[in-house]
CSV table of C-alpha atoms in Angstrom, one decimal:
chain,number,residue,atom,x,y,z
A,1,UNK,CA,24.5,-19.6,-4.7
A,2,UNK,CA,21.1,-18.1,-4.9
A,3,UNK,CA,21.1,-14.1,-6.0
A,4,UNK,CA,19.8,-13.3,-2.8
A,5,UNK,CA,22.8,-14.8,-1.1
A,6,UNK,CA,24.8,-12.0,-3.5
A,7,UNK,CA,22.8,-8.8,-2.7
A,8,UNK,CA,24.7,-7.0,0.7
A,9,UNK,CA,22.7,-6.5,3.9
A,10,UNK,CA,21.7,-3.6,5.1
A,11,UNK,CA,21.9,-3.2,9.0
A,12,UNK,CA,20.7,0.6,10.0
A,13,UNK,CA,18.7,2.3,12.8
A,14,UNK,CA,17.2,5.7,12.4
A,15,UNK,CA,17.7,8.2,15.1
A,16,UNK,CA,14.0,9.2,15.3
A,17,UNK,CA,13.0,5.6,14.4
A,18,UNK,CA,10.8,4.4,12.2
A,19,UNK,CA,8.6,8.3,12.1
A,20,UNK,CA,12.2,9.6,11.2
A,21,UNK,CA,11.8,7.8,8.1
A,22,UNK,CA,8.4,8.6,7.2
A,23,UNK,CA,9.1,12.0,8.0
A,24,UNK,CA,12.3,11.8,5.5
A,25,UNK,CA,9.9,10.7,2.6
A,26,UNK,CA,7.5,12.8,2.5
A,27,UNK,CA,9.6,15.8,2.6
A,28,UNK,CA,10.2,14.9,-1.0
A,29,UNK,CA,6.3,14.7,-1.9
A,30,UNK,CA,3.7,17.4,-2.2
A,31,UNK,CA,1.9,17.5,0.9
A,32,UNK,CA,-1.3,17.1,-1.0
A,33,UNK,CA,0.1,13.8,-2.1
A,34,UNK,CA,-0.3,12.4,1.2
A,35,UNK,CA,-3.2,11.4,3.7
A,36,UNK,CA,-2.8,10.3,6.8
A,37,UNK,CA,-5.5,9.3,9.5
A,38,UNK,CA,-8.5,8.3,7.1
A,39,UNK,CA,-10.0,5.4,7.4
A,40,UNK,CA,-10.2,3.5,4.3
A,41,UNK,CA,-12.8,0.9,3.3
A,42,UNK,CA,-11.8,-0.4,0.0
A,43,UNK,CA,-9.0,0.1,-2.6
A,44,UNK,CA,-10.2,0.1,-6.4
A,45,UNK,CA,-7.6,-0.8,-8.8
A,46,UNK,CA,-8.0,-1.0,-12.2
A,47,UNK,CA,-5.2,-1.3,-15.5
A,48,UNK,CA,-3.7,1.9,-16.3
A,49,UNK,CA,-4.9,1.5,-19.9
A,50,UNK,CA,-8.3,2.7,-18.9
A,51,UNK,CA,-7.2,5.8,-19.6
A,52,UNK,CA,-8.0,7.5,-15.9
A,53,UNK,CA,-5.7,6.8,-12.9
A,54,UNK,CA,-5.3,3.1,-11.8
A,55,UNK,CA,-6.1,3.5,-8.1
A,56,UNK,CA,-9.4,5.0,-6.3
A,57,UNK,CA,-9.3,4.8,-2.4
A,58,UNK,CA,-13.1,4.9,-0.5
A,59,UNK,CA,-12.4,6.2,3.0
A,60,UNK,CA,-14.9,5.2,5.3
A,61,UNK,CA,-16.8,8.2,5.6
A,62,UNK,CA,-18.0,8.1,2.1
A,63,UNK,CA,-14.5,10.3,0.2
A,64,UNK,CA,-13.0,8.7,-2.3
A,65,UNK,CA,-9.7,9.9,-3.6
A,66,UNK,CA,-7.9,8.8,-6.9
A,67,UNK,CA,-4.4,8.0,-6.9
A,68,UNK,CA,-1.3,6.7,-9.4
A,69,UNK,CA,-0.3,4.8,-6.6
A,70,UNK,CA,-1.1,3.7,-3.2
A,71,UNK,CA,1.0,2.0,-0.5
A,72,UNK,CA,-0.4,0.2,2.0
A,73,UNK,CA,0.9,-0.7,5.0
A,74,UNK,CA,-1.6,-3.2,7.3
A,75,UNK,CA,-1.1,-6.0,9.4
A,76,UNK,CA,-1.2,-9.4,7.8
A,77,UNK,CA,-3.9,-10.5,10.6
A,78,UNK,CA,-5.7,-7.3,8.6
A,79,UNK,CA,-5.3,-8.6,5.3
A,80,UNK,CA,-6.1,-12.0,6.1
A,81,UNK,CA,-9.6,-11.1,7.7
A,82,UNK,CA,-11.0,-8.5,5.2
A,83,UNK,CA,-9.3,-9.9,1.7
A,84,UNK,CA,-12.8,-10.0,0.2
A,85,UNK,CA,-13.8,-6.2,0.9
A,86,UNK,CA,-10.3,-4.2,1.0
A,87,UNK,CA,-9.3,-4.1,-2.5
A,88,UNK,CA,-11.5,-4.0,-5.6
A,89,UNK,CA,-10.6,-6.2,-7.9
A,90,UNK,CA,-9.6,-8.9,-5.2
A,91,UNK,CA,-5.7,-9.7,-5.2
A,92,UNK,CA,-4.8,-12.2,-7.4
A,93,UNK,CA,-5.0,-16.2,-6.0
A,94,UNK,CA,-0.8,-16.1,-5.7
A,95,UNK,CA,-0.6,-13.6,-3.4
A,96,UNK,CA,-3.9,-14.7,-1.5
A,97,UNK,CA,-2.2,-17.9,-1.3
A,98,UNK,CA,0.8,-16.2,-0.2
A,99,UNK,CA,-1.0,-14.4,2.5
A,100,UNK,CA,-2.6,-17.7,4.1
């Protein structure tokens, strides 16, 4: 048997859908944590061990913002037609490959 095959599925709907959900998450962040409704142009990721944090977003409108971490949530079709500009280094090969 594979381990997947061994982990239990989870079948669930939420009441509010999927906004229910969101709206369940952040209620455990700060709200300063969060940004929503900004375009972003590029991602900037670096290793942690540069001392600063690992992740700068550049909005379209010229703000940047620094982050620990940064989830992003795009359409594949997305990903597929702006790999070279979106994130900063570009993802590795793997996932690109993964992607295509």
């Amino acid at each position: 048997r594979r381990s997947c095959d061994l982990l239990p599925v989870l079948d669930c709907t939420f009441p509010c859908g999927y906004q229910g959900l969101i709206q369940r998450l952040m209620a455990s962040l700060p709200k300063e944590s969060v940004l929503l409704n900004k375009a972003v142009r590029t991602v900037h990721w670096k290793r942690p061990s540069m001392g600063e944090r690992p992740v700068l977003v550049e909005c379209e409108d010229g703000d940047t913002f620094p982050a620990d971490h940064v989830i992003i949530t795009v359409p594949l079709g997305f990903w597929k037609a702006n790999l070279e500009t979106f994130v900063d280094p570009p993802l590795p090969s793997r996932k690109v490959h993964a992607m295509q």
